[in-house]
Amino acid sequence: MDEPNFPDRLSPPNDAENFTQRSAAEWVTFMVASIILLALVGLICFDWQTNQNRPPAFTVAVSEAVRVTDGRYYVPFAITNTGGRIARMVQVTAELHQVGADDETGEQQIDFLSGHETKAGSFVFTHAPQAGELVVRVASYRLP
Amino acid sequence: MGQPLDPAPHPATPNIWLAEFQAILQGAVGGFLFGIPLLYTVEVWLIGSTTGPRWQLVVLAVTLVGVALLTQVEGFRQTLSLHPLEALLESIEAVAIGVGCAALALVLLCRITLETPLSEALGKVVFEAVPFALGVALARSTLQGKRGRANETGAPSASGSERLANRRTTAPISRRLAALSRVNLSDALVDLDAALIGAVLIAFSIAPTEEVPLLASSLPPLWLLLIMAASLGLSYAIVFASGFTDRAKRQQRGLLFSPITETLAAYLMTLLASVVMLVLFQQLTPNDPWSEWLSNTLVLGLPASIGGAAGRILI
C-alpha cells in the first residue's frame, strides 16, 4: 500500500544541514572512490610520460623449434614492440631463400601491437627452413 | 565541509554500513545493466586499446561531468535532494564504482589479462567505464519500481534497518504453508516469464554479434566456471541483495522458490533463452562441437541473466 508523502520531510531545512547527513560509511566510500580515480589518473599520466614519446620499434624472434607436420614446416615467431606507442597493421614478412628452388614467402599482418606487447604466430613453408636462408622482418606499420 | 564525525557508538552504526553497501551494490547493478551491451562490443575494446593517454583523461573528465549532471537529478543513493557539493562527491563515487565494475567485467571476459600492456588496459577501462558510470548514476531511476520509489519518497531517511525489517517481513505462517497452491505456482511462473523477457530484451541484440564466439574462444578452459558464478552472483545481487525490490511483496508471492532456487531456476531459463537465440541467429549449428555450444551459451548467458534479473524486479 502506498504511503502518503510528507512534504515537510521532502524539503530539508537548509542546505548546510542536509550536507552533514553523510554518514561515516559514505565518507569511507568517498575516500576509496577518490583513491581509485586518482590511481587511474596517475596510471594514465605515468603511461603518458613513459611511453608516448617513444615511437614503435620492433624485434622479431624466430624460434629454432621448427615443427614438421604433414610435410610442412611451421616456424614460430614472436614479434615485440620495444617502443612505447602503439602500432597498427604491423606487417611481418618472411622470405626463405634456397638454392635450387624457388623462394618461399610468408606474410602476417598484426592488427594492434601496443608498446612492450608481444604477439606470436607461425610461418608455414614447404621446404626445410634450415636448408636455406630465412629472413623475417617487419615491413611496415601504421600509427593509430 | 566535514564536521568532525561523532566517534561515539551510534545505535544505527551497523546499519550505516549495510545501507552503504546496499547503495554501492545498487549502483553496481545499474552499471552492469547499462554497461553490458557496450562490454560485448569489440569496437570499444579496440578504441580503448588505441587511444592515447591525453584522450583517456578527456573521456574520464567528460564522464565525470555527465555523471555529475545526472546526479543532480538522480543519484545511486537514496537521498532525495543533494547539496551541490555533495552531488559532486557522489558523482566521483559513481564514476569510481563504474571504473571498478568495468575493470572487473573486462577481467572476467579476459579482455584484460596479465599480458595486456598497461596503456591498452587503461584505455579499455576508461572507455568501458563510461556506460558503467552512467548506469551507476541512473541505477535508482531505472531499477527502482514505482512503488518502491513512492515509499522512499515518503521516508527519505529510510535506513538500512527499516529496509532490513522489510526484507524480513513475510506472510503469516498459514499463508506460507499454503505455498504450493495454484496461485503461488502461477506467481513463480510469472517470475520465470519476467526473467525470460528481460533476458531476451538484453541478450537479443548481443546474440547475433561476433563478440560471443570471439569471447568464448578466447577464454581459458576453467574460466567458464567463473562466468557462471558471476552470472548467478549478479542475478542474485540484483534481485535479492540490492534492495531494489519490495521484499514483503516478493516474499508473499514467490513463496514456491527460495531466493537461491529462484536464482538457479531463472539462470537455467536464461541459458535456455541464450541457446535458442544463438541457434536462431545460426551462431550455433549442429556441426559445431559441444564445447562451442557450451562456451557460447554461457558467455551469452551473462548478459542474459543480468537482463533476466532486471526483468524479475521490474515486471
Coordinates of C-alpha atoms in Angstrom, one line a residue:
Chain A
M1 CA 0.0 0.0 0.0
D2 CA 1.4 3.4 -0.9
E3 CA 2.3 5.6 2.0
P4 CA 1.3 9.2 1.8
N5 CA 4.0 11.7 1.0
F6 CA 5.2 14.0 3.7
P7 CA 6.2 17.3 2.0
D8 CA 7.8 18.6 5.2
R9 CA 10.3 15.7 5.1
L10 CA 10.9 16.3 1.5
S11 CA 12.4 19.7 1.8
P12 CA 15.4 19.9 4.2
P13 CA 15.5 22.9 6.5
N14 CA 18.7 24.2 4.8
D15 CA 21.4 23.0 2.6
A16 CA 24.1 23.0 5.2
E17 CA 22.2 20.7 7.5
N18 CA 21.5 18.4 4.6
F19 CA 25.1 18.2 3.7
T20 CA 26.2 16.9 7.1
Q21 CA 23.8 13.9 6.7
R22 CA 26.7 12.0 5.1
S23 CA 27.5 9.0 7.3
A24 CA 30.9 7.6 8.1
A25 CA 30.3 4.8 5.7
E26 CA 29.6 7.3 2.9
W27 CA 32.9 9.1 3.7
V28 CA 34.7 5.8 3.6
T29 CA 33.2 5.1 0.1
F30 CA 34.2 8.6 -1.0
M31 CA 37.8 8.1 0.1
V32 CA 38.1 4.7 -1.6
A33 CA 36.4 6.1 -4.7
S34 CA 38.9 9.0 -4.7
I35 CA 41.8 6.6 -4.3
I36 CA 40.5 4.5 -7.3
L37 CA 40.1 7.5 -9.5
L38 CA 43.4 9.1 -8.5
A39 CA 45.2 5.8 -9.1
L40 CA 43.6 5.6 -12.6
V41 CA 44.5 9.2 -13.4
G42 CA 48.0 8.6 -12.0
L43 CA 48.5 5.5 -14.1
I44 CA 47.3 7.3 -17.3
C45 CA 49.8 10.1 -16.6
F46 CA 52.5 7.6 -15.9
D47 CA 51.8 5.9 -19.2
W48 CA 51.8 9.3 -20.9
Q49 CA 55.2 10.2 -19.5
T50 CA 56.9 6.8 -20.1
N51 CA 55.5 5.6 -23.4
Q52 CA 54.1 8.2 -25.6
N53 CA 57.3 9.9 -26.7
R54 CA 58.8 6.6 -27.8
P55 CA 57.8 5.6 -31.3
P56 CA 57.2 2.0 -32.2
A57 CA 60.2 -0.3 -32.8
F58 CA 60.1 -4.0 -33.4
T59 CA 62.2 -7.1 -32.7
V60 CA 61.2 -10.4 -34.3
A61 CA 62.4 -13.5 -32.7
V62 CA 62.3 -16.7 -34.8
S63 CA 62.2 -19.9 -32.9
E64 CA 64.6 -22.7 -33.7
A65 CA 62.0 -25.2 -32.7
V66 CA 60.6 -25.9 -36.2
R67 CA 57.6 -28.2 -36.2
V68 CA 57.1 -30.6 -39.1
T69 CA 53.5 -31.8 -39.7
D70 CA 52.4 -33.5 -42.9
G71 CA 55.5 -32.4 -44.8
R72 CA 55.1 -28.8 -43.9
Y73 CA 57.5 -26.7 -41.8
Y74 CA 55.9 -24.5 -39.1
V75 CA 58.3 -21.8 -38.0
P76 CA 57.1 -20.0 -34.8
F77 CA 58.0 -16.3 -34.4
A78 CA 57.3 -13.7 -31.8
I79 CA 57.2 -10.0 -32.5
T80 CA 57.7 -7.5 -29.7
N81 CA 57.1 -3.7 -29.9
T82 CA 60.0 -2.4 -28.0
G83 CA 58.9 1.2 -28.4
G84 CA 56.2 2.9 -26.3
R85 CA 53.5 3.9 -28.8
I86 CA 51.0 1.5 -30.3
A87 CA 51.4 0.4 -33.9
R88 CA 48.6 -0.8 -36.1
M89 CA 48.7 -3.1 -39.1
V90 CA 52.2 -4.3 -38.4
Q91 CA 53.3 -6.3 -41.4
V92 CA 55.8 -9.1 -40.8
T93 CA 57.2 -10.9 -43.9
A94 CA 59.3 -14.0 -44.0
E95 CA 61.4 -15.0 -47.1
L96 CA 63.1 -18.3 -47.4
H97 CA 65.9 -18.1 -50.0
Q98 CA 67.1 -21.5 -51.1
V99 CA 69.5 -22.8 -53.8
G100 CA 67.9 -24.8 -56.5
A101 CA 64.3 -24.0 -55.6
D102 CA 62.0 -21.0 -55.8
D103 CA 61.9 -18.6 -52.9
E104 CA 59.1 -19.0 -50.5
T105 CA 57.5 -16.1 -48.8
G106 CA 55.1 -15.7 -45.9
E107 CA 53.2 -12.7 -44.7
Q108 CA 51.5 -11.8 -41.5
Q109 CA 49.6 -8.7 -40.5
I110 CA 49.1 -7.9 -36.9
D111 CA 46.2 -5.5 -36.2
F112 CA 47.5 -4.0 -32.9
L113 CA 50.8 -4.1 -31.2
S114 CA 51.0 -1.9 -28.1
G115 CA 54.2 -0.8 -26.5
H116 CA 56.0 -3.7 -24.9
E117 CA 53.4 -6.1 -26.3
T118 CA 54.5 -9.4 -27.8
K119 CA 52.4 -11.4 -30.2
A120 CA 53.2 -14.8 -31.6
G121 CA 52.4 -16.7 -34.8
S122 CA 53.9 -19.1 -37.3
F123 CA 55.1 -19.1 -40.9
V124 CA 54.5 -22.2 -42.9
F125 CA 56.9 -23.4 -45.6
T126 CA 57.0 -26.4 -47.8
H127 CA 60.8 -26.6 -47.6
A128 CA 63.0 -27.1 -44.6
P129 CA 64.0 -23.5 -43.4
Q130 CA 67.3 -24.8 -42.1
A131 CA 68.4 -25.7 -45.7
G132 CA 68.0 -22.2 -46.9
E133 CA 68.3 -18.6 -45.7
L134 CA 65.3 -17.4 -43.7
V135 CA 64.8 -13.7 -43.4
V136 CA 62.0 -12.4 -41.2
R137 CA 61.5 -8.7 -40.9
V138 CA 58.9 -6.1 -40.2
A139 CA 57.9 -4.4 -43.5
S140 CA 55.6 -1.7 -42.4
Y141 CA 53.2 -0.4 -39.8
R142 CA 50.6 2.4 -39.3
L143 CA 50.2 4.8 -36.5
P144 CA 46.7 4.8 -35.0
Chain B
M1 CA 32.7 20.7 4.9
G2 CA 33.3 17.9 7.3
Q3 CA 32.0 18.4 10.8
P4 CA 34.0 16.0 12.9
L5 CA 32.3 12.7 12.8
D6 CA 30.7 11.6 16.1
P7 CA 33.0 8.9 17.3
A8 CA 30.5 7.7 19.9
P9 CA 29.0 4.3 19.1
H10 CA 25.8 5.2 17.3
P11 CA 22.9 2.9 17.7
A12 CA 22.4 2.6 14.0
T13 CA 26.1 2.2 13.3
P14 CA 26.0 -1.4 11.8
N15 CA 23.1 -0.3 9.6
I16 CA 25.0 2.6 8.2
W17 CA 27.5 0.2 6.7
L18 CA 24.8 -2.2 5.5
A19 CA 22.9 0.7 3.9
E20 CA 26.0 2.0 2.3
F21 CA 26.9 -1.5 1.0
Q22 CA 23.4 -1.8 -0.4
A23 CA 23.7 1.6 -2.1
I24 CA 27.0 0.7 -3.7
L25 CA 25.5 -2.7 -4.8
Q26 CA 22.6 -0.9 -6.3
G27 CA 24.9 1.4 -8.2
A28 CA 27.0 -1.5 -9.4
V29 CA 23.9 -3.3 -10.6
G30 CA 22.7 -0.3 -12.6
G31 CA 26.2 0.0 -14.0
F32 CA 26.2 -3.6 -15.2
L33 CA 22.8 -3.3 -16.7
F34 CA 23.9 -0.2 -18.8
G35 CA 27.4 -1.3 -19.4
I36 CA 26.9 -4.9 -20.6
P37 CA 25.9 -4.1 -24.1
L38 CA 29.0 -2.0 -24.7
L39 CA 31.1 -4.5 -22.9
Y40 CA 30.2 -7.0 -25.6
T41 CA 31.4 -4.6 -28.4
V42 CA 34.7 -5.3 -29.9
E43 CA 35.0 -1.8 -31.3
V44 CA 35.0 -0.3 -27.8
W45 CA 37.9 -2.5 -26.8
L46 CA 39.8 -1.5 -30.0
I47 CA 39.1 2.2 -29.5
G48 CA 40.2 1.8 -25.9
S49 CA 43.4 0.0 -26.9
T50 CA 44.4 2.6 -29.5
T51 CA 43.6 5.8 -27.6
G52 CA 46.4 7.8 -26.2
P53 CA 46.5 9.0 -22.5
R54 CA 45.5 12.6 -23.2
W55 CA 42.3 11.5 -24.8
Q56 CA 41.7 9.0 -22.0
L57 CA 41.9 11.8 -19.5
V58 CA 39.4 13.8 -21.6
V59 CA 37.0 10.9 -21.7
L60 CA 37.3 10.4 -18.0
A61 CA 36.6 14.1 -17.3
V62 CA 33.6 14.2 -19.7
T63 CA 32.2 11.1 -17.9
L64 CA 32.6 12.8 -14.6
V65 CA 30.7 15.9 -15.9
G66 CA 28.0 13.8 -17.4
V67 CA 27.6 11.8 -14.2
A68 CA 27.6 14.9 -12.1
L69 CA 24.7 16.3 -14.2
L70 CA 22.8 13.1 -13.8
T71 CA 23.4 13.0 -10.1
Q72 CA 21.8 16.4 -9.7
V73 CA 18.6 14.7 -10.7
E74 CA 19.1 11.1 -9.6
G75 CA 21.9 9.6 -7.7
F76 CA 22.6 6.0 -6.8
R77 CA 21.9 6.7 -3.1
Q78 CA 18.5 7.0 -1.5
T79 CA 19.0 10.7 -0.8
L80 CA 16.4 12.9 -2.4
S81 CA 17.8 16.4 -2.7
L82 CA 21.5 17.0 -2.7
H83 CA 23.8 19.8 -1.7
P84 CA 25.7 20.7 -5.0
L85 CA 29.0 19.8 -3.3
E86 CA 27.5 16.5 -2.1
A87 CA 26.3 15.8 -5.6
L88 CA 29.9 16.2 -6.8
L89 CA 31.1 13.8 -4.1
E90 CA 28.5 11.3 -5.1
S91 CA 29.3 11.6 -8.8
I92 CA 33.0 10.9 -8.0
E93 CA 31.9 7.8 -6.2
A94 CA 29.6 6.8 -9.1
V95 CA 32.5 7.1 -11.6
A96 CA 34.7 5.1 -9.3
I97 CA 32.1 2.4 -9.0
G98 CA 31.8 2.4 -12.8
V99 CA 35.6 2.1 -13.2
G100 CA 35.7 -0.7 -10.7
C101 CA 32.9 -2.6 -12.3
A102 CA 34.2 -2.1 -15.8
A103 CA 37.6 -3.3 -14.8
L104 CA 36.1 -6.4 -13.1
A105 CA 34.0 -7.1 -16.1
L106 CA 36.9 -6.8 -18.5
V107 CA 39.0 -9.1 -16.4
L108 CA 36.1 -11.5 -16.2
L109 CA 35.8 -11.6 -20.0
C110 CA 39.6 -11.9 -20.4
R111 CA 39.9 -8.5 -22.2
I112 CA 42.4 -7.6 -19.6
T113 CA 44.9 -10.2 -18.6
L114 CA 48.3 -10.2 -17.1
E115 CA 49.8 -9.9 -20.6
T116 CA 47.8 -6.9 -21.5
P117 CA 50.1 -3.8 -21.8
L118 CA 49.3 -1.0 -19.3
S119 CA 48.2 1.5 -21.9
E120 CA 45.7 -0.9 -23.5
A121 CA 44.2 -1.9 -20.2
L122 CA 43.8 1.7 -19.1
G123 CA 42.1 2.6 -22.4
K124 CA 39.7 -0.3 -22.2
V125 CA 38.8 0.5 -18.6
V126 CA 38.3 4.2 -19.3
F127 CA 36.0 3.6 -22.3
E128 CA 34.0 0.8 -20.7
A129 CA 33.7 2.9 -17.6
V130 CA 31.6 5.5 -19.4
P131 CA 28.4 3.4 -19.8
F132 CA 29.0 1.7 -16.4
A133 CA 29.3 5.1 -14.6
L134 CA 26.2 6.4 -16.3
G135 CA 24.4 3.2 -15.3
V136 CA 25.5 3.8 -11.7
A137 CA 24.1 7.3 -11.7
L138 CA 20.8 6.1 -13.3
A139 CA 20.6 2.9 -11.1
R140 CA 17.8 4.1 -8.9
S141 CA 15.7 5.7 -11.6
T142 CA 15.8 2.7 -13.9
L143 CA 15.6 -0.2 -11.4
Q144 CA 13.5 1.0 -8.6
G145 CA 9.9 0.1 -9.1
K146 CA 7.4 2.9 -8.8
R147 CA 6.0 1.6 -5.6
G148 CA 9.4 1.4 -4.0
R149 CA 10.2 5.0 -5.0
A150 CA 6.9 6.2 -3.6
N151 CA 7.9 4.6 -0.3
E152 CA 11.3 6.1 -0.4
T153 CA 9.8 9.5 -1.1
G154 CA 7.6 9.1 1.9
A155 CA 10.6 8.3 4.1
P156 CA 13.8 9.7 2.5
S157 CA 15.8 8.7 5.5
A158 CA 14.7 5.0 5.2
S159 CA 17.6 3.5 7.0
G160 CA 19.1 0.1 6.5
S161 CA 17.3 -1.3 9.5
E162 CA 14.0 -0.2 8.0
R163 CA 14.8 -2.0 4.8
L164 CA 16.1 -4.9 6.6
A165 CA 12.8 -5.1 8.5
N166 CA 11.0 -5.0 5.2
R167 CA 13.1 -7.9 4.0
R168 CA 12.2 -10.0 7.0
T169 CA 8.6 -9.3 6.7
T170 CA 7.0 -12.4 5.4
A171 CA 3.5 -13.6 5.0
P172 CA 1.9 -15.3 8.0
I173 CA 2.8 -19.0 8.5
S174 CA -0.7 -20.1 7.5
R175 CA -0.1 -18.5 4.1
R176 CA 3.3 -19.9 3.9
L177 CA 2.0 -23.4 4.4
A178 CA -0.3 -22.9 1.5
A179 CA 2.7 -22.2 -0.6
L180 CA 2.1 -24.9 -3.2
S181 CA -1.3 -23.5 -4.1
R182 CA -2.0 -22.8 -7.8
V183 CA -1.8 -19.1 -7.2
N184 CA 1.8 -19.3 -5.9
L185 CA 2.8 -21.6 -8.7
S186 CA 1.4 -19.1 -11.3
D187 CA 3.3 -16.3 -9.5
A188 CA 6.5 -18.3 -9.8
L189 CA 5.8 -18.8 -13.4
V190 CA 5.3 -15.0 -13.8
D191 CA 8.8 -14.6 -12.3
L192 CA 10.3 -17.0 -14.8
D193 CA 8.4 -15.3 -17.6
A194 CA 9.8 -12.0 -16.5
A195 CA 13.3 -13.4 -16.4
L196 CA 12.8 -14.7 -20.0
I197 CA 11.5 -11.3 -21.2
G198 CA 14.4 -9.5 -19.6
A199 CA 16.9 -11.9 -20.9
V200 CA 15.7 -11.7 -24.4
L201 CA 15.5 -7.9 -24.2
I202 CA 19.2 -7.5 -23.2
A203 CA 20.7 -10.5 -25.0
F204 CA 18.8 -10.4 -28.3
S205 CA 21.0 -7.5 -29.5
I206 CA 24.2 -9.4 -28.4
A207 CA 23.3 -12.8 -29.7
P208 CA 23.9 -12.2 -33.5
T209 CA 27.2 -10.4 -33.0
E210 CA 30.7 -11.9 -33.5
E211 CA 31.7 -10.9 -29.9
V212 CA 30.0 -14.0 -28.5
P213 CA 32.2 -16.6 -30.3
L214 CA 35.2 -14.3 -30.1
L215 CA 34.9 -14.1 -26.3
A216 CA 34.0 -17.7 -25.9
S217 CA 37.0 -18.9 -27.9
S218 CA 39.5 -16.7 -26.0
L219 CA 38.5 -17.9 -22.5
P220 CA 40.8 -20.3 -20.7
P221 CA 39.1 -23.7 -20.0
L222 CA 38.1 -23.3 -16.4
W223 CA 37.2 -19.6 -16.9
L224 CA 33.6 -20.6 -17.9
L225 CA 33.0 -21.6 -14.2
L226 CA 33.9 -18.0 -13.2
I227 CA 31.4 -16.7 -15.8
M228 CA 28.7 -19.0 -14.4
A229 CA 29.5 -17.9 -10.9
A230 CA 29.4 -14.2 -12.0
S231 CA 26.1 -14.7 -13.8
L232 CA 24.5 -16.3 -10.7
G233 CA 26.0 -13.8 -8.3
L234 CA 24.9 -10.8 -10.3
S235 CA 21.4 -12.2 -10.8
Y236 CA 21.2 -12.8 -7.0
A237 CA 22.6 -9.4 -6.2
I238 CA 20.1 -7.6 -8.5
V239 CA 17.0 -9.3 -7.2
F240 CA 17.7 -10.2 -3.6
A241 CA 20.7 -8.3 -2.2
S242 CA 20.4 -4.8 -3.7
G243 CA 17.1 -4.0 -2.0
F244 CA 15.5 -2.8 -5.2
T245 CA 12.5 -5.0 -4.8
D246 CA 9.8 -4.7 -2.3
R247 CA 10.8 -7.7 -0.2
A248 CA 7.5 -8.1 1.6
K249 CA 5.6 -8.3 -1.7
R250 CA 8.1 -10.7 -3.2
Q251 CA 8.1 -13.0 -0.2
Q252 CA 4.3 -13.1 -0.3
R253 CA 4.1 -14.1 -3.9
G254 CA 7.2 -16.0 -4.7
L255 CA 7.0 -18.5 -1.9
L256 CA 7.4 -21.5 -4.1
F257 CA 11.0 -20.7 -4.5
S258 CA 13.7 -19.8 -2.0
P259 CA 15.9 -17.0 -3.3
I260 CA 18.7 -19.4 -4.3
T261 CA 16.3 -21.8 -6.0
E262 CA 14.7 -18.9 -7.9
T263 CA 18.1 -17.6 -8.9
L264 CA 19.1 -21.0 -10.2
A265 CA 15.8 -21.6 -12.0
A266 CA 15.9 -18.1 -13.6
Y267 CA 19.5 -18.8 -14.7
L268 CA 18.5 -22.1 -16.4
M269 CA 15.7 -20.2 -18.1
T270 CA 18.1 -17.5 -19.4
L271 CA 20.6 -20.2 -20.6
L272 CA 17.8 -21.8 -22.5
A273 CA 16.8 -18.5 -24.0
S274 CA 20.5 -17.9 -24.9
V275 CA 20.7 -21.3 -26.7
V276 CA 17.5 -20.5 -28.6
M277 CA 18.8 -17.1 -29.7
L278 CA 22.2 -18.4 -30.7
V279 CA 20.5 -21.2 -32.8
L280 CA 18.1 -18.7 -34.3
F281 CA 20.9 -16.5 -35.5
Q282 CA 22.8 -19.6 -36.7
Q283 CA 25.7 -18.8 -34.4
L284 CA 25.4 -22.4 -33.3
T285 CA 24.8 -25.2 -35.8
P286 CA 24.6 -29.0 -35.2
N287 CA 28.0 -29.3 -36.8
D288 CA 29.7 -27.2 -34.1
P289 CA 31.4 -29.2 -31.3
W290 CA 29.6 -29.4 -28.0
S291 CA 32.3 -27.3 -26.3
E292 CA 31.4 -24.4 -28.6
W293 CA 27.7 -24.8 -27.7
L294 CA 28.6 -24.7 -24.0
S295 CA 31.0 -21.8 -24.1
N296 CA 28.9 -19.6 -26.4
T297 CA 25.8 -20.3 -24.3
L298 CA 27.5 -19.4 -21.1
V299 CA 29.1 -16.3 -22.5
L300 CA 25.8 -15.0 -23.8
G301 CA 24.2 -16.2 -20.5
L302 CA 26.0 -13.5 -18.6
P303 CA 24.1 -10.5 -20.2
A304 CA 21.0 -12.7 -20.4
S305 CA 21.0 -13.4 -16.7
I306 CA 21.5 -9.7 -15.9
G307 CA 18.6 -8.9 -18.1
G308 CA 16.6 -11.7 -16.6
A309 CA 17.2 -10.4 -13.1
A310 CA 16.3 -6.9 -14.1
G311 CA 13.1 -8.3 -15.7
R312 CA 12.2 -10.0 -12.5
I313 CA 12.4 -6.9 -10.4
L314 CA 10.7 -4.6 -13.0
I315 CA 7.9 -6.7 -14.3

